[in-house]
PDB file of C-alpha atoms and ligand atoms in Angstrom:
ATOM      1  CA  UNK N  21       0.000   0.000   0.000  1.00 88.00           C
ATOM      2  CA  UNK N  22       1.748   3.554  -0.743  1.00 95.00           C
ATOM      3  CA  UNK N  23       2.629   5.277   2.259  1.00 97.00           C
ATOM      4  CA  UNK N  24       3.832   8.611   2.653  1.00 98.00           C
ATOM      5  CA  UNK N  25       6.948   9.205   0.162  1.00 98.00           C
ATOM      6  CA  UNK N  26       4.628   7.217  -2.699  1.00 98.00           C
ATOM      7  CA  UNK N  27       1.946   9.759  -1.989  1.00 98.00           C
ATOM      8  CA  UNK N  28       3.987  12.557  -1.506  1.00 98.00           C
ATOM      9  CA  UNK N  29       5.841  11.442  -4.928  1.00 98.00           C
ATOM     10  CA  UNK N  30       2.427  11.165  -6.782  1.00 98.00           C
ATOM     11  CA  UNK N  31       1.479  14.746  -5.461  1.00 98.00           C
ATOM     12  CA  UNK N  32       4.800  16.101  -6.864  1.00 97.00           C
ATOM     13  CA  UNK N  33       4.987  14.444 -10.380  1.00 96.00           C
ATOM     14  CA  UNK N  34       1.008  15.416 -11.252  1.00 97.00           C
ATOM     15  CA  UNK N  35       1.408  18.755  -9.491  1.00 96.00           C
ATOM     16  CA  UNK N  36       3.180  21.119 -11.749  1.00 93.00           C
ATOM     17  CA  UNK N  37       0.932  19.228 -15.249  1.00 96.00           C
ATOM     18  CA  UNK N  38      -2.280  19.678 -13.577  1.00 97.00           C
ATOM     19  CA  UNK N  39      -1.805  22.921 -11.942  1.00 98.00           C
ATOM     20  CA  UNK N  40      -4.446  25.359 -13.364  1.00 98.00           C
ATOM     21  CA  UNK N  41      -6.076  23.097 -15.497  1.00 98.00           C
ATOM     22  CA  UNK N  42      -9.736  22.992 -16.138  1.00 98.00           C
ATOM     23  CA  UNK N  43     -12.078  19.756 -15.744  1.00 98.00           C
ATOM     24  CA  UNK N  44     -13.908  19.530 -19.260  1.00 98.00           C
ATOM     25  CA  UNK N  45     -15.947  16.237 -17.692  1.00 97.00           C
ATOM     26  CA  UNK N  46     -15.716  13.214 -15.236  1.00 97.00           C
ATOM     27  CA  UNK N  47     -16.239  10.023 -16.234  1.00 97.00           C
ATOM     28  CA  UNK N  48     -16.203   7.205 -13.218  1.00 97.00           C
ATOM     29  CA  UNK N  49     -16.514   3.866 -14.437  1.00 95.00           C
ATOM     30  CA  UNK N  50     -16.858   2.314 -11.191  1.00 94.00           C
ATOM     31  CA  UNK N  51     -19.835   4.088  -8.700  1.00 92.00           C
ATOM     32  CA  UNK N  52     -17.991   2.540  -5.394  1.00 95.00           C
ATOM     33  CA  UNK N  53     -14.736   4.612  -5.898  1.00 97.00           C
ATOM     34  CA  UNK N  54     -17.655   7.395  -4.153  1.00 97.00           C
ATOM     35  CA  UNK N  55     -18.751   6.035  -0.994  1.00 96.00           C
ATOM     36  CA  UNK N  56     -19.739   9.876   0.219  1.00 96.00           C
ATOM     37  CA  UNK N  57     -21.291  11.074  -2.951  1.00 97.00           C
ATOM     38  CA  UNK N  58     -23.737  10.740  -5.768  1.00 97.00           C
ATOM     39  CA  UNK N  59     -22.288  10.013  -8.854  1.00 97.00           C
ATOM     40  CA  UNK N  60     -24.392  12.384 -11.166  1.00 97.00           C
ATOM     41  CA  UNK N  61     -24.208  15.366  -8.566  1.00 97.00           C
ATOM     42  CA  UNK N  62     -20.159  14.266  -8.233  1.00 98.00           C
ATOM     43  CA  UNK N  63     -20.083  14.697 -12.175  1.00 97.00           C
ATOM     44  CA  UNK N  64     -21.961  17.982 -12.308  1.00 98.00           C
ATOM     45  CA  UNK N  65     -19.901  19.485  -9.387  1.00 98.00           C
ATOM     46  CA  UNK N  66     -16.785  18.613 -11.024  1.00 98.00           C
ATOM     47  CA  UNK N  67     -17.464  19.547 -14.248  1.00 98.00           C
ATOM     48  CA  UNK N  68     -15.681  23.408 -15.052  1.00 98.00           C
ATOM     49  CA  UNK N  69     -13.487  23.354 -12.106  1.00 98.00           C
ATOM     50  CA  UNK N  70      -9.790  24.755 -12.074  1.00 98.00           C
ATOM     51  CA  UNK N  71      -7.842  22.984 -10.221  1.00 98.00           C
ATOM     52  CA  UNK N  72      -5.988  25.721  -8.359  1.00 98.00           C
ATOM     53  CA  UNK N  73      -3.516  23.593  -5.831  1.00 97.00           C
ATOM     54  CA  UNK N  74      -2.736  19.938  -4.766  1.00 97.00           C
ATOM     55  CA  UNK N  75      -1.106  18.735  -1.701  1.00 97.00           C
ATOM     56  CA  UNK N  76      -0.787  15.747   1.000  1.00 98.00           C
ATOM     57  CA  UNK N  77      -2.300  15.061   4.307  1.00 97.00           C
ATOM     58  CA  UNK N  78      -1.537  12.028   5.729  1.00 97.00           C
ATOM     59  CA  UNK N  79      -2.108   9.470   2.518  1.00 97.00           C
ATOM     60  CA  UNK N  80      -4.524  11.522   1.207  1.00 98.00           C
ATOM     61  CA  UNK N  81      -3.961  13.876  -2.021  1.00 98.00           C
ATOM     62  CA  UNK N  82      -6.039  16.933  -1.798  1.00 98.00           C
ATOM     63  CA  UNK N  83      -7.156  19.019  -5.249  1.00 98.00           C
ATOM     64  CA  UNK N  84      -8.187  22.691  -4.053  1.00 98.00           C
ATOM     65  CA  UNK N  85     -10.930  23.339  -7.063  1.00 98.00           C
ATOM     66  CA  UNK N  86     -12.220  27.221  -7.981  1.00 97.00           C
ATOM     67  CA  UNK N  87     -15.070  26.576  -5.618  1.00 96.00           C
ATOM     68  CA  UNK N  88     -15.558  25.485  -2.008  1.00 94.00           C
ATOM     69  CA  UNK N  89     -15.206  22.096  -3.020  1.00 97.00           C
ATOM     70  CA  UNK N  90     -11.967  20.164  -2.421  1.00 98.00           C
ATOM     71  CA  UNK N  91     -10.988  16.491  -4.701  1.00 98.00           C
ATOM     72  CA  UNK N  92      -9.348  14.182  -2.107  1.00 98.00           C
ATOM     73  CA  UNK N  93      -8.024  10.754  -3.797  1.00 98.00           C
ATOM     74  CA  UNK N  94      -6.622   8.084  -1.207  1.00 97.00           C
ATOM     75  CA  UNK N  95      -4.601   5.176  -3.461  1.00 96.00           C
ATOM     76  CA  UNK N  96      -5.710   2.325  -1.128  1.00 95.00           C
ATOM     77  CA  UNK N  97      -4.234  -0.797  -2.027  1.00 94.00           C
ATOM     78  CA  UNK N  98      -3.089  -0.774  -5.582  1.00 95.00           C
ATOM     79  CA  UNK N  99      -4.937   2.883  -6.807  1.00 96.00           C
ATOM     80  CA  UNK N 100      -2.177   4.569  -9.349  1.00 96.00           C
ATOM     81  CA  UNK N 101      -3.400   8.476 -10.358  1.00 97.00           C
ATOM     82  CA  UNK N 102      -1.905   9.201 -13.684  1.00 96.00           C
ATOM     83  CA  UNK N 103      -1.336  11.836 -16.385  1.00 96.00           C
ATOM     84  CA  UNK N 104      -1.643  11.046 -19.438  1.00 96.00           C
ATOM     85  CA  UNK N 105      -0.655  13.782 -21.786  1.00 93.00           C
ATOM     86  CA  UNK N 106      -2.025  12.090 -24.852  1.00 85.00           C
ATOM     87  CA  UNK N 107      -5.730  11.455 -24.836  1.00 79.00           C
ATOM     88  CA  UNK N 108      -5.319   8.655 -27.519  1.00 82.00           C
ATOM     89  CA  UNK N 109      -3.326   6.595 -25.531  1.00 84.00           C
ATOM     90  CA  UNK N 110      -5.336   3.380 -24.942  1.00 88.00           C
ATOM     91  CA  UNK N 111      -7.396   2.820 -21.632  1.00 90.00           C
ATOM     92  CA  UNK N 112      -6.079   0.185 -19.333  1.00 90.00           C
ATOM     93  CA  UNK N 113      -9.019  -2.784 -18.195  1.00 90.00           C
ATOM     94  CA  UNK N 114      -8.916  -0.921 -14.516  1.00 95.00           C
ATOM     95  CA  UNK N 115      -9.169   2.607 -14.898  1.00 97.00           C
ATOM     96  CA  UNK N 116     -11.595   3.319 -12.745  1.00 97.00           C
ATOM     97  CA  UNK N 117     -12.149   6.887 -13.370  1.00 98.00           C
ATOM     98  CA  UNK N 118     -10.787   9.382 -15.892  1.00 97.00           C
ATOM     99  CA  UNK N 119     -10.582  13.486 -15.019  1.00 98.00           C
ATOM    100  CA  UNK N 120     -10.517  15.096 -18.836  1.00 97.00           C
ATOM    101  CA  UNK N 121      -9.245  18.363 -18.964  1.00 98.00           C
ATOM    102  CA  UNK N 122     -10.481  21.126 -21.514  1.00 97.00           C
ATOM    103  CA  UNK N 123      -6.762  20.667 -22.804  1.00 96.00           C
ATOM    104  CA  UNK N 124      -6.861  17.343 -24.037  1.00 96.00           C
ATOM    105  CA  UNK N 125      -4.910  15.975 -20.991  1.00 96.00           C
ATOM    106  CA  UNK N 126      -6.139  13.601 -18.813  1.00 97.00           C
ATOM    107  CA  UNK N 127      -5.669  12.428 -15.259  1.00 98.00           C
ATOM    108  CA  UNK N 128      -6.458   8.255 -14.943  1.00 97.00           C
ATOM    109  CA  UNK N 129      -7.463   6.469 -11.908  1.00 98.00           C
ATOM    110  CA  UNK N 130      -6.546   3.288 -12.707  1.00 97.00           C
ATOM    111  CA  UNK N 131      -7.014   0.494  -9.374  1.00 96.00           C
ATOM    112  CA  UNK N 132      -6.480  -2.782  -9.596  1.00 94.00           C
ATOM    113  CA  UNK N 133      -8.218  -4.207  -6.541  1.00 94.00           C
ATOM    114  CA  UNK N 134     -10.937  -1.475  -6.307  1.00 95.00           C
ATOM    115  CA  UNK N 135     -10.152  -0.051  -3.015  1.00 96.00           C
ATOM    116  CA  UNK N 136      -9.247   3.473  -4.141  1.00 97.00           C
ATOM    117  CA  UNK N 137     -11.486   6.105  -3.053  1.00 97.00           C
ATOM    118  CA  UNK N 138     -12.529   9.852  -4.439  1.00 98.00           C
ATOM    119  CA  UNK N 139     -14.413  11.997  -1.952  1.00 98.00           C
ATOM    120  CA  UNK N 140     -15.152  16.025  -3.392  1.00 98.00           C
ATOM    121  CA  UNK N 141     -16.155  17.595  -0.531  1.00 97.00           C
ATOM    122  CA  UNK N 142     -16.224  21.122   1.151  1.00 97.00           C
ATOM    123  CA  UNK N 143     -13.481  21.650   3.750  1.00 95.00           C
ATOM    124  CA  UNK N 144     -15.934  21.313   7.091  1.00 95.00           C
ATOM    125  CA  UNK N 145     -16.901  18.184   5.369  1.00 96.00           C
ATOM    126  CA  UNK N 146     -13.788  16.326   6.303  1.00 95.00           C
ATOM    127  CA  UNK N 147     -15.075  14.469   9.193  1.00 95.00           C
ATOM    128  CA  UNK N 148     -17.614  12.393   6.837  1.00 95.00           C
ATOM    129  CA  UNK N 149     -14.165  10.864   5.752  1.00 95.00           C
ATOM    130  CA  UNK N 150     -13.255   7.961   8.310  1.00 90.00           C
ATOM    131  CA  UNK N 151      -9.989   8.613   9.101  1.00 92.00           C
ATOM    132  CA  UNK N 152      -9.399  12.539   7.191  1.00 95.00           C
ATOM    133  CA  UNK N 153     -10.207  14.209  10.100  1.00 93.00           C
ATOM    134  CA  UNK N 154      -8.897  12.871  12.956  1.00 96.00           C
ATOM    135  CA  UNK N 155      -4.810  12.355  11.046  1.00 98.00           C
ATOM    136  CA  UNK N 156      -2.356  12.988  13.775  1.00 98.00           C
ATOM    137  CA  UNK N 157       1.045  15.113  12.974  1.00 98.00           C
ATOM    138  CA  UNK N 158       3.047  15.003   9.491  1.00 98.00           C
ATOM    139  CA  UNK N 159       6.404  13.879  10.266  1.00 98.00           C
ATOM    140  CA  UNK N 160       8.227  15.763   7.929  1.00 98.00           C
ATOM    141  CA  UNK N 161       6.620  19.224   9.509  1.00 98.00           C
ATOM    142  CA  UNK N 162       8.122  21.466  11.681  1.00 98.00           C
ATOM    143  CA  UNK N 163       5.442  19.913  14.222  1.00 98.00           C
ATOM    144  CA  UNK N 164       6.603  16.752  14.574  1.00 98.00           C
ATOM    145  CA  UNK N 165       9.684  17.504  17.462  1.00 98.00           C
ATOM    146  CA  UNK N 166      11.404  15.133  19.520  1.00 98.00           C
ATOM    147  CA  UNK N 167       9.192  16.496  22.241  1.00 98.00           C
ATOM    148  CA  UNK N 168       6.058  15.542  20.286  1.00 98.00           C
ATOM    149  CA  UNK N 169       7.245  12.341  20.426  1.00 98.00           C
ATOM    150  CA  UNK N 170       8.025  11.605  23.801  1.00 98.00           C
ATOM    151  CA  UNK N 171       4.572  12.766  24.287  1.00 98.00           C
ATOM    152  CA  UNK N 172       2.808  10.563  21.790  1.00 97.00           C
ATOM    153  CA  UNK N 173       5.090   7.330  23.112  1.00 97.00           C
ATOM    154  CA  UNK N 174       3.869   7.434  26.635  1.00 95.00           C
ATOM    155  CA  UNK N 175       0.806   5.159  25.780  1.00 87.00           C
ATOM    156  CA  UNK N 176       1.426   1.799  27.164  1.00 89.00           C
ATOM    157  CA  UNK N 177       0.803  -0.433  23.340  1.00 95.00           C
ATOM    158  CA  UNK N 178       3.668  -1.684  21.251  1.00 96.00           C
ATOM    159  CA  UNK N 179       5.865   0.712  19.066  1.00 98.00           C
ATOM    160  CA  UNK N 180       5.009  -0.704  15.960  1.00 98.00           C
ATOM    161  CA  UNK N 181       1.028  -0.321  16.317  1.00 97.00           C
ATOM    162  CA  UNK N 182       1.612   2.529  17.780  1.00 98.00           C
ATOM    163  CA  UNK N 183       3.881   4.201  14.487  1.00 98.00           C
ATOM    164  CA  UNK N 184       1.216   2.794  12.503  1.00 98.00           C
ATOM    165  CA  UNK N 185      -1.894   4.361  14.220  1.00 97.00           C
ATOM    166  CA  UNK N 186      -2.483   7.857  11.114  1.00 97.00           C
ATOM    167  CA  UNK N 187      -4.092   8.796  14.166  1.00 97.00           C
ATOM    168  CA  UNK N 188      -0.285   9.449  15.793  1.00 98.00           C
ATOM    169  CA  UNK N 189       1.978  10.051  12.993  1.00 98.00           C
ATOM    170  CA  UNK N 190      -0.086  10.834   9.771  1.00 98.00           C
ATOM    171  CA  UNK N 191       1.217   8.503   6.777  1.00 98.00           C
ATOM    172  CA  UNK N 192       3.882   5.787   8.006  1.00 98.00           C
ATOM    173  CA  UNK N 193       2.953   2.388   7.498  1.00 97.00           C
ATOM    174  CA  UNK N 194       4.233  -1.018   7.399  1.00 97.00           C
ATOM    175  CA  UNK N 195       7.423  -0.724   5.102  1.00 98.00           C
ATOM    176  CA  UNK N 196       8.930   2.784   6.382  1.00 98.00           C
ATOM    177  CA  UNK N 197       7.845   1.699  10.379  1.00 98.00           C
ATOM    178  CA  UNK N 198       9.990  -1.639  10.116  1.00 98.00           C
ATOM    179  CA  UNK N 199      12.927   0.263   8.193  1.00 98.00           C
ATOM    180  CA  UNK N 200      12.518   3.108  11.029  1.00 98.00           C
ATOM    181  CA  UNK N 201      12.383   0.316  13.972  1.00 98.00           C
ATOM    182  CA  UNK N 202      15.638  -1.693  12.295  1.00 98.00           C
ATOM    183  CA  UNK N 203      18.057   1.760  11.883  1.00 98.00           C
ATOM    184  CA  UNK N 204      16.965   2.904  15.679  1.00 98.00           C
ATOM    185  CA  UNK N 205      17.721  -0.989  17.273  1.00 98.00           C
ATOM    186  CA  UNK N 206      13.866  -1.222  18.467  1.00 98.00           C
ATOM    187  CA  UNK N 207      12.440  -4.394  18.460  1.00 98.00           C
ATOM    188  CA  UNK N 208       8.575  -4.202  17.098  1.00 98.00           C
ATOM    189  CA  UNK N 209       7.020  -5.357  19.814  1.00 97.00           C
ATOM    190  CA  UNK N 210       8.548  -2.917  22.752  1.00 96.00           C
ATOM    191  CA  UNK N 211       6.147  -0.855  24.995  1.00 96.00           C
ATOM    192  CA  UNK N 212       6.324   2.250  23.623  1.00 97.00           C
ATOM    193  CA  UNK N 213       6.347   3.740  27.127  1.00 96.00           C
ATOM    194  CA  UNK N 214       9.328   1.538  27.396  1.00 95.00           C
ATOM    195  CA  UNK N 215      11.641   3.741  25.100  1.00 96.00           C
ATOM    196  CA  UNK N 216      14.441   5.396  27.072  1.00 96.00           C
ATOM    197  CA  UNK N 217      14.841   9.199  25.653  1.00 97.00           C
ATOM    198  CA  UNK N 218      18.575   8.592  23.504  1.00 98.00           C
ATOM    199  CA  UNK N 219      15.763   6.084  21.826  1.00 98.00           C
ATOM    200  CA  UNK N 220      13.291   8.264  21.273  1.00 98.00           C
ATOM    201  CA  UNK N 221      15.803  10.870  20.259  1.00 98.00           C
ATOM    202  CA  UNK N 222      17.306   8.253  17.536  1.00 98.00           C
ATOM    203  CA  UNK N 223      13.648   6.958  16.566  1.00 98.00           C
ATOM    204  CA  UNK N 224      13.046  10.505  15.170  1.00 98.00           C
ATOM    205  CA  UNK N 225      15.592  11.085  13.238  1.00 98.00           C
ATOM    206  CA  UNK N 226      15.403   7.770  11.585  1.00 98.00           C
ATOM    207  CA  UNK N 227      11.730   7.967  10.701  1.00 98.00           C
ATOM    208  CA  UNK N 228      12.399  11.587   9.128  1.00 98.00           C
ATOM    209  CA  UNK N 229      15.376  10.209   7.307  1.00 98.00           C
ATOM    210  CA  UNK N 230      14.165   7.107   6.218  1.00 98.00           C
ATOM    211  CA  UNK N 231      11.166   9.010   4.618  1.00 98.00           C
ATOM    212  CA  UNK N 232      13.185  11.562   3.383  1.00 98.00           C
ATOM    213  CA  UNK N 233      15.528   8.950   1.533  1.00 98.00           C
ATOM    214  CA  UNK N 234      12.284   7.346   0.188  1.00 98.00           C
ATOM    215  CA  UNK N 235      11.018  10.277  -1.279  1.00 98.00           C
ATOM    216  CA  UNK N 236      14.361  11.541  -3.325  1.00 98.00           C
ATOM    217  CA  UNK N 237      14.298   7.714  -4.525  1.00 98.00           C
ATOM    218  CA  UNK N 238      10.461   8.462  -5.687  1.00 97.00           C
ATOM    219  CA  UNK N 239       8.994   5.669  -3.247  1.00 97.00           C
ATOM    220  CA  UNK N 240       9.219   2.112  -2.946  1.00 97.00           C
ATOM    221  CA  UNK N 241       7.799  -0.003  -5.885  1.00 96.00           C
ATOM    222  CA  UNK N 242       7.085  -3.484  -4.783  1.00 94.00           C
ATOM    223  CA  UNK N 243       4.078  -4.247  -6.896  1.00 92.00           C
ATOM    224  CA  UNK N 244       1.509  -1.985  -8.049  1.00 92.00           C
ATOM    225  CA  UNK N 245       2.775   1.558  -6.893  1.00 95.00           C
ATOM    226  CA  UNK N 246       3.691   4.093  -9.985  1.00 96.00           C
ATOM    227  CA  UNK N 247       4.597   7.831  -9.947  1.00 96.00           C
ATOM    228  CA  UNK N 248       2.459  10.146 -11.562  1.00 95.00           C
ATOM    229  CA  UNK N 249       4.274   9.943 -14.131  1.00 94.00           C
ATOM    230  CA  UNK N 250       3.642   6.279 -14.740  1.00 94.00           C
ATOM    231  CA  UNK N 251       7.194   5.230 -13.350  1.00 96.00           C
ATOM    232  CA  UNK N 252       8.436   2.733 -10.730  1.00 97.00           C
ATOM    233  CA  UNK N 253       9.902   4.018  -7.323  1.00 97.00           C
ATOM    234  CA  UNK N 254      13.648   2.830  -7.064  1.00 97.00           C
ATOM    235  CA  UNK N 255      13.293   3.198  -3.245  1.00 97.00           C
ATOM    236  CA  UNK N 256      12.744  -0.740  -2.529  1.00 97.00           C
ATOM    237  CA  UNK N 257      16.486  -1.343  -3.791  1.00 97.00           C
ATOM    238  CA  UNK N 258      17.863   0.819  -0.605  1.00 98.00           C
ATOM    239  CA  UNK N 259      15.437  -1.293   1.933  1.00 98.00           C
ATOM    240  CA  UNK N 260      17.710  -2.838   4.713  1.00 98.00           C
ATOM    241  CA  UNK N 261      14.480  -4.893   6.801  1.00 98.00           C
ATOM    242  CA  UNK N 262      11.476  -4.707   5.212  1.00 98.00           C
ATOM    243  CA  UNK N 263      10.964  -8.080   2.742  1.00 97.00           C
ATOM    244  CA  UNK N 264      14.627  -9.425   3.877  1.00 98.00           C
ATOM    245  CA  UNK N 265      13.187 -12.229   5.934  1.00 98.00           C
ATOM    246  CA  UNK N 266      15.830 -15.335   5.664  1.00 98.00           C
ATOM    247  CA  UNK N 267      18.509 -12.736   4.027  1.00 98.00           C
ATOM    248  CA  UNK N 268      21.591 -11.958   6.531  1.00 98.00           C
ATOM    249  CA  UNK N 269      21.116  -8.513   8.639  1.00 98.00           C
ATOM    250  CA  UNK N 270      23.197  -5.859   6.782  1.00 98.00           C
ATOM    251  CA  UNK N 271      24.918  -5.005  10.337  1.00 97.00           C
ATOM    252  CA  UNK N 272      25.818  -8.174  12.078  1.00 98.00           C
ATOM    253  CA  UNK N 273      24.856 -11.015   9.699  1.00 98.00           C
ATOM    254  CA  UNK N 274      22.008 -12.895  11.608  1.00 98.00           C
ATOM    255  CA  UNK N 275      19.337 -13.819   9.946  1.00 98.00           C
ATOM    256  CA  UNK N 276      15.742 -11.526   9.301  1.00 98.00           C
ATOM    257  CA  UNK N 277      12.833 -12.603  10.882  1.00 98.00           C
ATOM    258  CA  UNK N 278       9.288 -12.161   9.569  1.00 98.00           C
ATOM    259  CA  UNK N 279       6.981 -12.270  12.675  1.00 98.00           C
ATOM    260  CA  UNK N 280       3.301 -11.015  12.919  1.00 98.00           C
ATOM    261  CA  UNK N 281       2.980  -7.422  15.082  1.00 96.00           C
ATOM    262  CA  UNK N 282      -0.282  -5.319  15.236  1.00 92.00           C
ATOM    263  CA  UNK N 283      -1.988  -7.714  12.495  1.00 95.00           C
ATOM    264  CA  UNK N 284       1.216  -7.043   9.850  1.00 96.00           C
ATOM    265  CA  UNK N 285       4.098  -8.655   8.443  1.00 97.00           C
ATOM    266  CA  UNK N 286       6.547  -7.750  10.909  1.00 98.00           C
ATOM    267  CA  UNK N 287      10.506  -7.604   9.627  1.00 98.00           C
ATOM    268  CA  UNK N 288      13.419  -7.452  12.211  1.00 98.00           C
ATOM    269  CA  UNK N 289      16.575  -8.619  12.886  1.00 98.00           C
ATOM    270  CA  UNK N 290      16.776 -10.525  16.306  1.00 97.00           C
ATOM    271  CA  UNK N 291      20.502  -9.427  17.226  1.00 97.00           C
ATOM    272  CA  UNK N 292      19.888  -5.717  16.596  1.00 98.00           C
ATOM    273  CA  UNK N 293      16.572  -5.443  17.863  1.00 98.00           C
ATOM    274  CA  UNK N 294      16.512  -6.900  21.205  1.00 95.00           C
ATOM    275  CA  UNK N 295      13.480  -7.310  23.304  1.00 91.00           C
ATOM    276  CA  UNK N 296      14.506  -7.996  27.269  1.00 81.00           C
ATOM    277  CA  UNK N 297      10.817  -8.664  27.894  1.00 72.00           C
ATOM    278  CA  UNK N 298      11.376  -9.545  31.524  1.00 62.00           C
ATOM    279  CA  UNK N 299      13.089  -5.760  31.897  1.00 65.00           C
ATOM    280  CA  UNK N 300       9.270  -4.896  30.819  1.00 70.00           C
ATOM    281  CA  UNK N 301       7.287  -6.570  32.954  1.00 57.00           C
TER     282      UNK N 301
HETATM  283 ZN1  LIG I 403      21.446  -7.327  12.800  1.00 78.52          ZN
END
């Protein structure tokens, strides 16, 4: 699923082509991409609009329009947004949506497994949007200190659940918490309120780095993840944890281990990130 640097990467390739642009039409070939809004009213509303900015919250891409209403795409699973300069290049079996603008250019929504969701809503609308609303602090703003940390930590659940909750820290998931966990020495399953403050201190520079790294390498690309541009991240090459099970730790050799923490794959090395559980209890 993209996470933050494949969002933020999406964002920045389709920014600067759709910038200004004006929607001609909508067409949505498949009704449950809008779970929040009527399809004909979604076309009519649509329809005209300039899109005058685009930017990220969380995992969510947000298209200010010429009106009070705001476009705000969240990938899912396997969602790709694409622009597509040439409006007689040939339509893919799961484009789920396409944006046409009065230029000729379009913007595709093309989604694999169907989880993708558009909402176009009006700013005090957000809270209709499981999950919009309630996003806890970007990590790459000025907001997210080491303080902020220490504060959010305190809860007594493990670390990993804990980075993963948007609620906390808006747009980590499963890859960039395991790489953040393995370059800080945490093991996944630690108390959070068990982190000593040189921890803490390390744990935030590593998450801001890691995602940093990610997005000058334009995301990771496992699977189904694309730029806006239509290319693969090159992100997934630099990964030291994440999808190394069996493959010798980069540091000390031992071997990855693929365990299950907060419901997800879990990658770790067992040498580097220790767990004295009885130190815990
Ligand atoms: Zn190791």
């Amino acid at each position: 699923m993209p996470e933050l640097p494949e969002v933020e990467t999406v964002c920045r390739t389709i920014r600067s082509v759709v910038l200004n642009k004006q929607i001609a039409s909508c067409q949505v070939n498949y009704p449950r991409l809008l779970p929040k809004n009527d399809l004909d009213q979604f076309v009519r509303d649509i329809q005209g609009r300039v899109i005058v900015d685009l930017k990220r919250r969380g995992k969510y891409i947000i298209f200010d329009l010429d009106s009070d209403l705001q476009l705000i795409v969240h990938l899912r699973m396997t969602g790709q947004l694409l622009f597509c300069p040439d409006s007689n290049e040939s339509v893919t079996k799961h484009t789920s949506a396409i944006l046409y603008f009065t230029d000729g250019s379009q913007l595709r929504f093309v989604d694999q497994r169907k989880f993708g969701t558009f909402y176009l809503l009006r700013p005090e609308q957000w809270h209709r949007v499981t999950g919009l609303h309630t996003l806890g602090v970007e990590p790459l703003a000025k907001e997210f200190t080491v303080e902020k940390l220490k504060e959010l930590v305190k809860r007594p659940r493990n670390i990993k659940s804990l980075l993963l909750d948007q609620k906390c820290i808006a747009g980590l998931g499963n890859i960039y918490v395991d790489e953040s966990l393995f370059r800080t020495g945490i093991h996944p399953q630690r108390q959070a309120n068990s982190l000593t403050d040189t921890e803490i201190t390390k744990l935030h520079v590593n998450i801001i780095q890691v995602l940093q790294e990610a997005i000058a390498s334009q995301g990771t690309t496992i699977k189904d993840y694309r730029t806006g541009s239509g290319d693969t991240g090159y992100f997934q090459n630099k990964l030291l944890v994440y999808g190394k099970a069996g493959e010798p730790c980069v540091n000390c050799n031992q071997i990855i281990e693929k365990i299950r923490v907060a419901g997800r794959g879990t990658h770790y090395c067992p040498n580097c990130q220790r767990w004295d559980q009885e130190c815990e209890a």
